[in-house]
XYZ file of C-alpha atoms in Angstrom:
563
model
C 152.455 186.291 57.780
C 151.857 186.773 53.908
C 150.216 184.529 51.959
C 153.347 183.267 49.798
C 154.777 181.616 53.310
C 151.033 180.140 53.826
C 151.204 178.444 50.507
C 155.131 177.170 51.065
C 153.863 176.348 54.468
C 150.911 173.876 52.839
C 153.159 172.774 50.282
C 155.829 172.263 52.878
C 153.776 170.083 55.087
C 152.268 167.795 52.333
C 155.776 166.791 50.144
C 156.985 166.378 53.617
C 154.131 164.075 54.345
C 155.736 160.395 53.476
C 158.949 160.831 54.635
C 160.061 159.360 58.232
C 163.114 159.734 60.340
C 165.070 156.765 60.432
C 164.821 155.142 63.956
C 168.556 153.711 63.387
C 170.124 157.540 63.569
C 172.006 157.849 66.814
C 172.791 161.175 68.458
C 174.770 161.573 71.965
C 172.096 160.349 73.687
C 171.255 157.080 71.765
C 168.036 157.227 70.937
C 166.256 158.378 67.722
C 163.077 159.814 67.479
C 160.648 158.322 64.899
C 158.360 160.497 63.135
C 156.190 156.764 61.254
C 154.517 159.046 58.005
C 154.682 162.920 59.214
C 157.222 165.099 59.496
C 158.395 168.403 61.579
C 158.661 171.303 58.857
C 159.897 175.101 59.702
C 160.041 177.317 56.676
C 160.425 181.449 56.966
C 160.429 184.299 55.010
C 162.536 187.636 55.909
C 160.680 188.242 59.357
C 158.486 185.380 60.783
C 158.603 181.622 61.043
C 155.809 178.721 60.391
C 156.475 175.671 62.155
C 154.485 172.081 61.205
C 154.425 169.326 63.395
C 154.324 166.119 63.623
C 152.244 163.919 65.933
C 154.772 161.261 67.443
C 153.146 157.929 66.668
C 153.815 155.612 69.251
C 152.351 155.493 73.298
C 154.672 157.703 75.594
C 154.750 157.962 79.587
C 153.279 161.137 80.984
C 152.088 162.531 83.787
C 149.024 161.672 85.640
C 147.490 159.622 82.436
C 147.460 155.976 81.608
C 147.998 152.902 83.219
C 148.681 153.166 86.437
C 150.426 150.285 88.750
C 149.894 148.690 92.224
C 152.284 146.759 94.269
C 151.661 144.580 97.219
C 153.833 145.249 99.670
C 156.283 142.202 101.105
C 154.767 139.811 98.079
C 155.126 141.912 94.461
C 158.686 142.609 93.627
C 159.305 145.927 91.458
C 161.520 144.785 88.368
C 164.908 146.366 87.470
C 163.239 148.030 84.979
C 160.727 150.100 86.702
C 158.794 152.184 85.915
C 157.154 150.413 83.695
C 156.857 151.190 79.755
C 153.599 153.148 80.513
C 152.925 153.663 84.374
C 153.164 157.052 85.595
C 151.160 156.892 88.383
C 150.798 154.387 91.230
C 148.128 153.353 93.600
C 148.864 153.205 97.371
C 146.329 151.461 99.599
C 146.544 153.312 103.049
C 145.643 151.375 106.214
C 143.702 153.910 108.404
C 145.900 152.336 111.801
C 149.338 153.378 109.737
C 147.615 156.973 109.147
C 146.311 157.068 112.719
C 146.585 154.553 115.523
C 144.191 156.524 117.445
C 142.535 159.927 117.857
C 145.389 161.401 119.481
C 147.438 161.161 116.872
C 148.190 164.587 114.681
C 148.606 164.952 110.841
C 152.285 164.369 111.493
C 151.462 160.665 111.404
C 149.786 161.187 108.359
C 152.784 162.577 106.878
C 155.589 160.324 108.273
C 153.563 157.387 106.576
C 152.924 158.683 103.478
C 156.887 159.613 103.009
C 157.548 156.108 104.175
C 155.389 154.784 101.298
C 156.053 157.016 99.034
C 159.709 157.284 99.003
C 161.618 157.937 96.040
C 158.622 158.372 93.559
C 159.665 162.148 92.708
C 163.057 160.311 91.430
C 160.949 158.017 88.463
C 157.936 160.637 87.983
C 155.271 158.927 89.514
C 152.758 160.137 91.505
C 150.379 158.916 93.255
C 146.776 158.096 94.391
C 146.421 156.793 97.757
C 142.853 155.308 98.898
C 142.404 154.735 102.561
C 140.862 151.989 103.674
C 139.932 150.165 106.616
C 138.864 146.411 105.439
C 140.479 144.119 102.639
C 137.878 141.297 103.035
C 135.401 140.627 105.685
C 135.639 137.383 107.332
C 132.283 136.323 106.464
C 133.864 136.141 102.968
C 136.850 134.509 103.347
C 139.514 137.415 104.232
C 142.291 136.731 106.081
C 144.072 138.181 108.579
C 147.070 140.599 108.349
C 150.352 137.965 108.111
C 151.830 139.229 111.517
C 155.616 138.841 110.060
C 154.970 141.464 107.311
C 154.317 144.979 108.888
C 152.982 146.113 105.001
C 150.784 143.191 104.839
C 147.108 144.725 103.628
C 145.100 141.813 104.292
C 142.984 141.709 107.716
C 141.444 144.553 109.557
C 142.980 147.832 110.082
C 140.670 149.825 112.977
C 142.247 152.299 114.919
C 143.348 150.962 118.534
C 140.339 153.161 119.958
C 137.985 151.726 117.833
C 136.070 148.087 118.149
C 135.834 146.318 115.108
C 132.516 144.839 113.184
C 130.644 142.157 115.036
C 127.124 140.963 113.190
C 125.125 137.898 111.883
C 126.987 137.068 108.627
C 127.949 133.530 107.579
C 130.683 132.788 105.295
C 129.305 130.010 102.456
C 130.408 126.867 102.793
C 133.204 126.723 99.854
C 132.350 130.404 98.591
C 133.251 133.643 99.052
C 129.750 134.206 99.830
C 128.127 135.506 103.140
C 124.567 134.650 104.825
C 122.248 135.290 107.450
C 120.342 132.897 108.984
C 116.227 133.426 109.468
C 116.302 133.978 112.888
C 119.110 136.859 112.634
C 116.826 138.374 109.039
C 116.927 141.701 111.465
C 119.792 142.101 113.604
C 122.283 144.597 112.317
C 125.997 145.053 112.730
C 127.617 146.500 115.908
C 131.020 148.462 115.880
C 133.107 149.127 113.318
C 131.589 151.526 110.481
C 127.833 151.193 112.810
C 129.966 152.754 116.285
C 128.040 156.275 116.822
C 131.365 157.259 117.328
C 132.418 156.503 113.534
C 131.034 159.847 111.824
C 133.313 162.153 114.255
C 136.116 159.917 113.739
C 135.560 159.845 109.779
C 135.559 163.825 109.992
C 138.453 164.142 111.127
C 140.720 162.133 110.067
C 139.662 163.364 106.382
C 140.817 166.390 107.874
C 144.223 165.225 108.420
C 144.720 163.552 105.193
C 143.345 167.306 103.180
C 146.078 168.954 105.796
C 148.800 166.268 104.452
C 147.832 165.486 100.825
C 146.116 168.558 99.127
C 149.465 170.579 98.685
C 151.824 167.433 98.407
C 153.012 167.327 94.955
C 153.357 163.763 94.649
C 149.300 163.402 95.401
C 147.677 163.090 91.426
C 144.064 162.639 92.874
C 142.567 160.981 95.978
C 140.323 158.168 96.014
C 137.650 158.702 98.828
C 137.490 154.908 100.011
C 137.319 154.443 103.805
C 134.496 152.766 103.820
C 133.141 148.760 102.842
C 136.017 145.643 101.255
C 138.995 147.416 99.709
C 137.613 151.158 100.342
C 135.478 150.202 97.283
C 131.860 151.678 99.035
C 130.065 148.154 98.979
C 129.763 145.930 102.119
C 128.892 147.832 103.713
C 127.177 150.344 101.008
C 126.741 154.415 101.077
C 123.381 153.769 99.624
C 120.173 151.812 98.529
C 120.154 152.460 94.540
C 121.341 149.098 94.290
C 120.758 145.652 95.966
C 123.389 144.354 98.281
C 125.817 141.688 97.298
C 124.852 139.213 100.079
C 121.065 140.018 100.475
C 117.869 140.492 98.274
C 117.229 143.585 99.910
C 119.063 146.268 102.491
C 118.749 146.266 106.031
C 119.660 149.216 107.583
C 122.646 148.853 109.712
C 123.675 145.791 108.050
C 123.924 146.316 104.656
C 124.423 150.190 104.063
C 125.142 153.017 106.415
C 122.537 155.739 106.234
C 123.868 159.418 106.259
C 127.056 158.506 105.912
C 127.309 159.315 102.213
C 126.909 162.850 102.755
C 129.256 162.917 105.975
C 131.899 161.670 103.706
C 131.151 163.858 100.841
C 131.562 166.900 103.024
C 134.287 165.852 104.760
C 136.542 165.485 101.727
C 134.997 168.537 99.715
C 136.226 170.495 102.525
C 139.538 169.124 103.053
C 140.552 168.797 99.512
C 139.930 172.454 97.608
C 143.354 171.266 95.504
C 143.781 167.569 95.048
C 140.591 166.058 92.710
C 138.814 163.698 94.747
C 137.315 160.487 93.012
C 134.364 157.947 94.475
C 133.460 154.288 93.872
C 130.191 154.236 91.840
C 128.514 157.131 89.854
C 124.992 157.280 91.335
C 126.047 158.325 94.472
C 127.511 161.728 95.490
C 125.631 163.401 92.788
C 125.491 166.670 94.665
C 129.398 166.721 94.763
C 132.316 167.305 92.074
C 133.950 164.071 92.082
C 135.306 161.681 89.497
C 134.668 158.029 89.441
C 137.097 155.121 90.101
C 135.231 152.170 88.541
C 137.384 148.610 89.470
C 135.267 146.179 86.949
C 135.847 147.978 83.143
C 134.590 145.689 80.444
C 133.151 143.338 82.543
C 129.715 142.950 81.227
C 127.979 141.853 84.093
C 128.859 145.880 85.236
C 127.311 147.080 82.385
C 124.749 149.156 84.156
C 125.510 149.743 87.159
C 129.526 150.797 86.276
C 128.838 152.347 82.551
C 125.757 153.085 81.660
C 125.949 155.114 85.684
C 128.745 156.949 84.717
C 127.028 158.028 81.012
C 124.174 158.962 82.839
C 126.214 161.219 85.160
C 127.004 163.356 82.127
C 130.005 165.610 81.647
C 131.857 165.699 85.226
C 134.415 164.159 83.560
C 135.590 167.922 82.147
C 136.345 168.491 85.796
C 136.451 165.426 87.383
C 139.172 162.040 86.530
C 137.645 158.913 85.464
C 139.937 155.888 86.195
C 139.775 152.431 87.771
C 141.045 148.829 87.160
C 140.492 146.205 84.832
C 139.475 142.903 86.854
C 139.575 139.455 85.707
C 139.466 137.679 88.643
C 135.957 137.576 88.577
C 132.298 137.336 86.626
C 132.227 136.563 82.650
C 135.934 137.652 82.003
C 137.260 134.798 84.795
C 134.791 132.244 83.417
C 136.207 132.705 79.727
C 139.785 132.000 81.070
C 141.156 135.362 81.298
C 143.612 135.572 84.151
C 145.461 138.398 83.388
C 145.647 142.160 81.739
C 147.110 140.106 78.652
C 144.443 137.994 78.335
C 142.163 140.753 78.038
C 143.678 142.890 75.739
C 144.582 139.966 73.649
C 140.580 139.054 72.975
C 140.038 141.615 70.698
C 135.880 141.276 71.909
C 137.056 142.746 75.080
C 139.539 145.032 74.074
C 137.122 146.868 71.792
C 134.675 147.069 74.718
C 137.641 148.441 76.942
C 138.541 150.960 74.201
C 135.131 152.054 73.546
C 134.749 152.332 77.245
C 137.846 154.771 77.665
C 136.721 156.807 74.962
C 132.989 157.344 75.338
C 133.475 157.609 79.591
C 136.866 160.116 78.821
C 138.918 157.826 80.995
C 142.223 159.309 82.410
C 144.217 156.116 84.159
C 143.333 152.407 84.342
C 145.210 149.901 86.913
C 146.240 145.823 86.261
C 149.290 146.425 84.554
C 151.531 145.993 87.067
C 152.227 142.176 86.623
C 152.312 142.175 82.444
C 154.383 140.888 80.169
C 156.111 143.538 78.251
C 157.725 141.121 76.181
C 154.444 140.305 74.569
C 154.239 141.779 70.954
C 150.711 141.850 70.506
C 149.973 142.792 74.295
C 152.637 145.745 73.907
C 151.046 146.837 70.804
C 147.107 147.192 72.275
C 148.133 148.473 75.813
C 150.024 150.899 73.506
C 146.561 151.590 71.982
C 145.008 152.440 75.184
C 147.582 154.315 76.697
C 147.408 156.340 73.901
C 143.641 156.649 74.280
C 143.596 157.592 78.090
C 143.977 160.481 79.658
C 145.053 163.777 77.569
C 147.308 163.657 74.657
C 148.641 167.110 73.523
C 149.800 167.917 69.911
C 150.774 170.431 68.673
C 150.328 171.324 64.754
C 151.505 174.596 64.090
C 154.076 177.335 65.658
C 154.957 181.061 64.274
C 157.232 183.289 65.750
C 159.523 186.185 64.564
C 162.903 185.206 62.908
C 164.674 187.589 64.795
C 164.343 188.523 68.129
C 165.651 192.222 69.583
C 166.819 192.669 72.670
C 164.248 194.914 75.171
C 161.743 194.371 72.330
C 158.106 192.685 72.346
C 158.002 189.798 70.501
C 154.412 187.355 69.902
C 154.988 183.332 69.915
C 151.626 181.727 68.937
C 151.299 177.803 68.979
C 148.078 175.667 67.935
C 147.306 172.396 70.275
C 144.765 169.522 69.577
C 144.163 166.946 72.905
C 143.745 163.815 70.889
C 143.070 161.893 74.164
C 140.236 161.103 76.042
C 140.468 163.433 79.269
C 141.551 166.834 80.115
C 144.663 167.291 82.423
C 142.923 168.257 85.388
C 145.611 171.175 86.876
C 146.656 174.008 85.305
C 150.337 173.466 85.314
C 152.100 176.245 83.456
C 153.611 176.644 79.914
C 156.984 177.798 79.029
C 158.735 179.389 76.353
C 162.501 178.901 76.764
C 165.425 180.003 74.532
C 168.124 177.202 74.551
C 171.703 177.394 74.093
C 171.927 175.924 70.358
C 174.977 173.585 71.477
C 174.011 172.713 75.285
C 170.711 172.872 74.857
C 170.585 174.499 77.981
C 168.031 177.099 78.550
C 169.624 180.657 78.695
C 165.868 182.463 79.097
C 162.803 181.495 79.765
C 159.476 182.579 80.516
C 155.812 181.451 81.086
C 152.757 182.178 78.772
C 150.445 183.909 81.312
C 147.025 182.633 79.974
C 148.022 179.220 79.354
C 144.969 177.076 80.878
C 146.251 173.471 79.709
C 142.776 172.044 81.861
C 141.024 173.591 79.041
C 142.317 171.822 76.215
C 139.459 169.361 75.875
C 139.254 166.620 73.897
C 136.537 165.364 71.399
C 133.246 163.818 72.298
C 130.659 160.971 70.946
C 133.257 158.313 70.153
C 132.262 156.296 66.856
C 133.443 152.663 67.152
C 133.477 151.735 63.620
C 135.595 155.007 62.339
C 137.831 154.789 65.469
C 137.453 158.474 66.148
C 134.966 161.176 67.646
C 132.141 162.436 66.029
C 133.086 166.293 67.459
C 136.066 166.303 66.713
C 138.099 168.044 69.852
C 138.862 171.873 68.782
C 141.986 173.657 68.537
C 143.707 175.559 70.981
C 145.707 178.953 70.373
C 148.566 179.008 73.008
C 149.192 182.659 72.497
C 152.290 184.767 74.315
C 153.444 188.119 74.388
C 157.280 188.285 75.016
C 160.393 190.759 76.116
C 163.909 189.508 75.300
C 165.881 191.198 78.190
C 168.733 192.983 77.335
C 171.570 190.617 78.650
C 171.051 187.957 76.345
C 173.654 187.838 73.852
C 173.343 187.936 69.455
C 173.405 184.370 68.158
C 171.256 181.685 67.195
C 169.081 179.557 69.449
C 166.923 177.119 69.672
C 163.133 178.507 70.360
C 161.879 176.074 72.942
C 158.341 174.860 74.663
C 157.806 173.224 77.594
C 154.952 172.208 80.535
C 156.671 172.929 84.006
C 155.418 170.379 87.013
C 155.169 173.281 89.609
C 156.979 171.172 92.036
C 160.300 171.435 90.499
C 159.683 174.052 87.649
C 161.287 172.007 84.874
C 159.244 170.432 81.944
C 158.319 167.434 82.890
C 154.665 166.695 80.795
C 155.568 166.456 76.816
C 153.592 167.014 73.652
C 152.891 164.059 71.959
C 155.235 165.184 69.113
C 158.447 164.204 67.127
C 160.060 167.430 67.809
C 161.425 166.809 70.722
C 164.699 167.281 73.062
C 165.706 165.179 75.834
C 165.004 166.783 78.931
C 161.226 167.874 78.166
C 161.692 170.933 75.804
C 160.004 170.804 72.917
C 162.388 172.608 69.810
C 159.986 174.909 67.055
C 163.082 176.489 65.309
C 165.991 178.407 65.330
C 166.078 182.096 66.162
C 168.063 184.668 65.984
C 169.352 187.576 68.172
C 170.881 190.582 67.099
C 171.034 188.928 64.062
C 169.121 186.064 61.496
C 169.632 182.430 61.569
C 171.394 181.261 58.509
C 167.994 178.389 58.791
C 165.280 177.894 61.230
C 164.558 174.527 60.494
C 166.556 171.378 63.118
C 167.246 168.614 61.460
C 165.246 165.687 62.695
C 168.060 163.527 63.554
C 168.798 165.682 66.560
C 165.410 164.557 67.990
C 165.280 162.582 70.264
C 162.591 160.011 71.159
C 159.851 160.439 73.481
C 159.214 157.032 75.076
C 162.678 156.807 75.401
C 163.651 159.317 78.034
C 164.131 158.496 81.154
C 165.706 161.429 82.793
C 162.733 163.633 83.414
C 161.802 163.654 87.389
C 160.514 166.264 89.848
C 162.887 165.802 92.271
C 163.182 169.234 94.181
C 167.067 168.998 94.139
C 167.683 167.965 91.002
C 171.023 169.106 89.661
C 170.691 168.650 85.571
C 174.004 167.555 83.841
């Protein structure tokens, strides 16, 4: 490109700089895209096109990123409006006796619960992360039993029918949720349950089972290991003795933590899951394994070190690995200051800076306790916005050339620069499309994939400074580069040059840029083009944008039929 388009490029880009799309525009559609102080900005000369961009400014749904929700079956209703503002992933507790009432049972089970649960997530975009689990709460501290008249219920016990549950020495608290043991039991240790001999060979393969059901499922984002201890959360029984027990000063073997069973677990699921991204309770344990980290107590400070500082320590996993997790206020300094909800906490602006600190310096990709929030709160809305904007990846792109005119059975180069303003990578290489579109239907006519598009690679910055509210290295820039042949049956006229990221279960664009330019239905728009001819303009006007958070079409739905 000569250096007369640069400069009208530069100057292009920065008189373009104040003005904003008006938000009250309507197109067929109904919703406006709003661009807040930058704008989209294609300008040519007689044979290639520069594109600007525009970052869009609000929080967006996307793919496997940001909050994430969690419904209790036959107690939380889902409202009308679901999914959520933000939610694009949910979590699904799995009952081991749903996934396998006993050995016998094949991966079929497996599967026929898991579509049970699942059902109808492709439809809204979700996917999700199931943990399996075998305990909600032990008796000895307080749990209850499953409510017999609700076949979903999660509470109680769920052991397979061929295997005997936990008998041992605890002693609920009087009036807490506490457990004891008394002196003359300081020794004895637990019998069944997770301590059965039989339990490592049972572990083993039902992991099995779940890798032969859930590492090629498309509606699996990542797995959480769980299985073992109070919510599949690795404590209460513990994997290891880097920590003290809850109950106890000290561990007892057989009581408190289960030796060797860390490593039966980690090889179980490193075997079974070469696809899905596997993710573990605490951070200084499975050390010799890639897995992320799903930490259930952000910002509370009493987890300080053995949630945060842990994962810091565990270095940069997270390039490979999810970080995720819950926000809980149902417990430790955030109950005892009155918080008793996700509001509450983004709404002390103490903890909200710890939270956001947290997600930025740990490269968080999904948090949970959103579920039950009030959308209708302004200045909730606008700090959950915040974070969701923080988590997870956030792709924009800044600049696009391409040729003006395209010729038929010709090679033509589309090059496109992308920044990941977020906090994570996208952890699967899901592929990258270049599309022309119909300039009326918007309908594609061609596409084709870049072939060394490696979206996990687009990584964001690092060393997060709390008082500039940005990174110290800033995250670097990504060339999207493509080599292209126009085939010969596409007919002269003008189009719209299109990008989008394909889900590979239903090869339609489902994950978006985090820009204005944008079409509903997941393409991305750079410019007009011509073929067999030159556009009378390149540049779209920015009132046929449409707006990101807005669209609620986009699913992965195998048999889709698009309108």
């Amino acid at each position: 490109m000569n250096k007369t388009l640069l400069r009208r490029a530069g100057l292009c880009a920065l008189a373009l700089a104040t003005i904003s799309i008006e938000a009250s525009s309507q197109n067929a559609g109904g919703a406006r895209a709003t661009a807040g102080g930058s704008s989209y900005c294609a300008i040519a000369d007689k044979n290639r096109v520069m594109v600007s961009m525009a970052e869009y400014p609000g929080a967006m749904r996307n793919p496997m990123k940001g909050f994430r929700e969690f419904f209790m079956r036959g107690s939380d209703r889902r409202r009308p409006d679901y999914p959520y503002p933000f939610g694009s992933m949910i979590k699904e507790y799995m009952p081991w006796n749903m996934l396998e009432r006993d050995a016998g049972d094949s991966v079929a089970t497996v599967v026929a619960c898991s579509n049970r649960l699942w059902a109808g997530v492709e439809e809204q975009n979700v996917k999700v992360i199931p943990r399996v689990f075998i305990v909600w709460m032990e008796p000895w501290h307080g749990g209850q039993a499953k409510n017999p008249h609700n076949p979903y219920d999660l509470n109680g016990w769920h052991w397979p029918a061929d295997m005997p549950g936990e008998t041992g020495p605890y002693r609920q608290r009087p009036g807490s949720p506490g457990a004891y043991v008394e002196e003359a039991d300081s020794l004895a240790c637990i019998s069944g349950g997770y301590f059965d001999p039989r339990f490592p060979d049972r572990v083993r393969a039902l992991v099995r089972k779940l890798g032969q059901a859930w590492d090629n499922d498309p509606r699996v984002a990542y797995v959480e290991m769980g299985i073992i201890g109070e919510w599949g959360e690795h404590h209460d029984p513990d994997l290891s003795t880097v920590y003290p027990p809850h109950d106890e000063p000290r561990h007892v073997a057989g009581r408190t933590w289960i030796p060797g069973m860390q490593k039966v677990l980690g090889d179980a699921f490193r075997e079974a899951f070469r696809n899905k991204k596997v993710m573990v309770r605490y951070a200084y344990e499975f050390n010799d394994y890639d897995f992320g980290i799903y930490w259930d107590s952000w910002a509370q400070p009493e987890e300080e070190g053995r949630g945060y500082r842990e994962m810091l320590h565990r270095g940069d996993y997270w390039r490979n690995c999810p970080v995720g997790g819950e926000i809980t206020w149902n417990w430790g300094t955030l109950q005892l200051n009155g918080f008793r909800s996700l509001e509450d906490c983004l709404k002390d602006s103490l903890t909200f800076s710890r939270t956001m600190e947290q997600v930025r310096n740990l490269h968080c990709n999904h948090l949970g306790g959103v579920t039950w929030a009030d959308f209708s709160d302004s200045l909730f809305m606008a700090r959950a916005g915040e974070l969701q904007k923080a988590m997870g990846y956030r792709f924009v792109m800044t600049q696009a050339t391409f040729p003006r005119q395209l010729k038929r059975g010709r090679r033509f180069r589309v090059g496109i620069e992308v920044e990941n303003r977020g906090s994570s990578p996208f952890y699967y290489d899901w592929p990258v499309e270049l599309a022309l579109l119909d300039a009326r239907s918007r309908q594609p006519v061609w596409k084709k994939r870049f072939s060394r598009a490696h979206i996990s690679a687009w990584m964001p910055g690092e060393d997060w400074d709390s008082r500039t509210g940005a990174y110290r290295l800033q995250p670097a820039g990504n060339r999207l580069c493509g080599s292209f042949r126009l085939p010969q049956e596409v007919k002269s006229g003008t189009y719209i040059l299109a990008v989008g990221i394909l889900d590979p279960a239903c090869n339609r664009p489902t994950l978006r840029f985090a820009n204005t330019n944008y079409l509903q239905g997941g393409y991305h728009p750079l410019g007009y083009v011509g073929v067999g001819c030159s556009p009378e303009r390149v540049e779209l006007p920015t009132t046929e944008f449409y707006d990101l958070q807005a669209d609620t079409t986009l699913n992965y739905a195998k048999d889709y039929k698009q309108d």
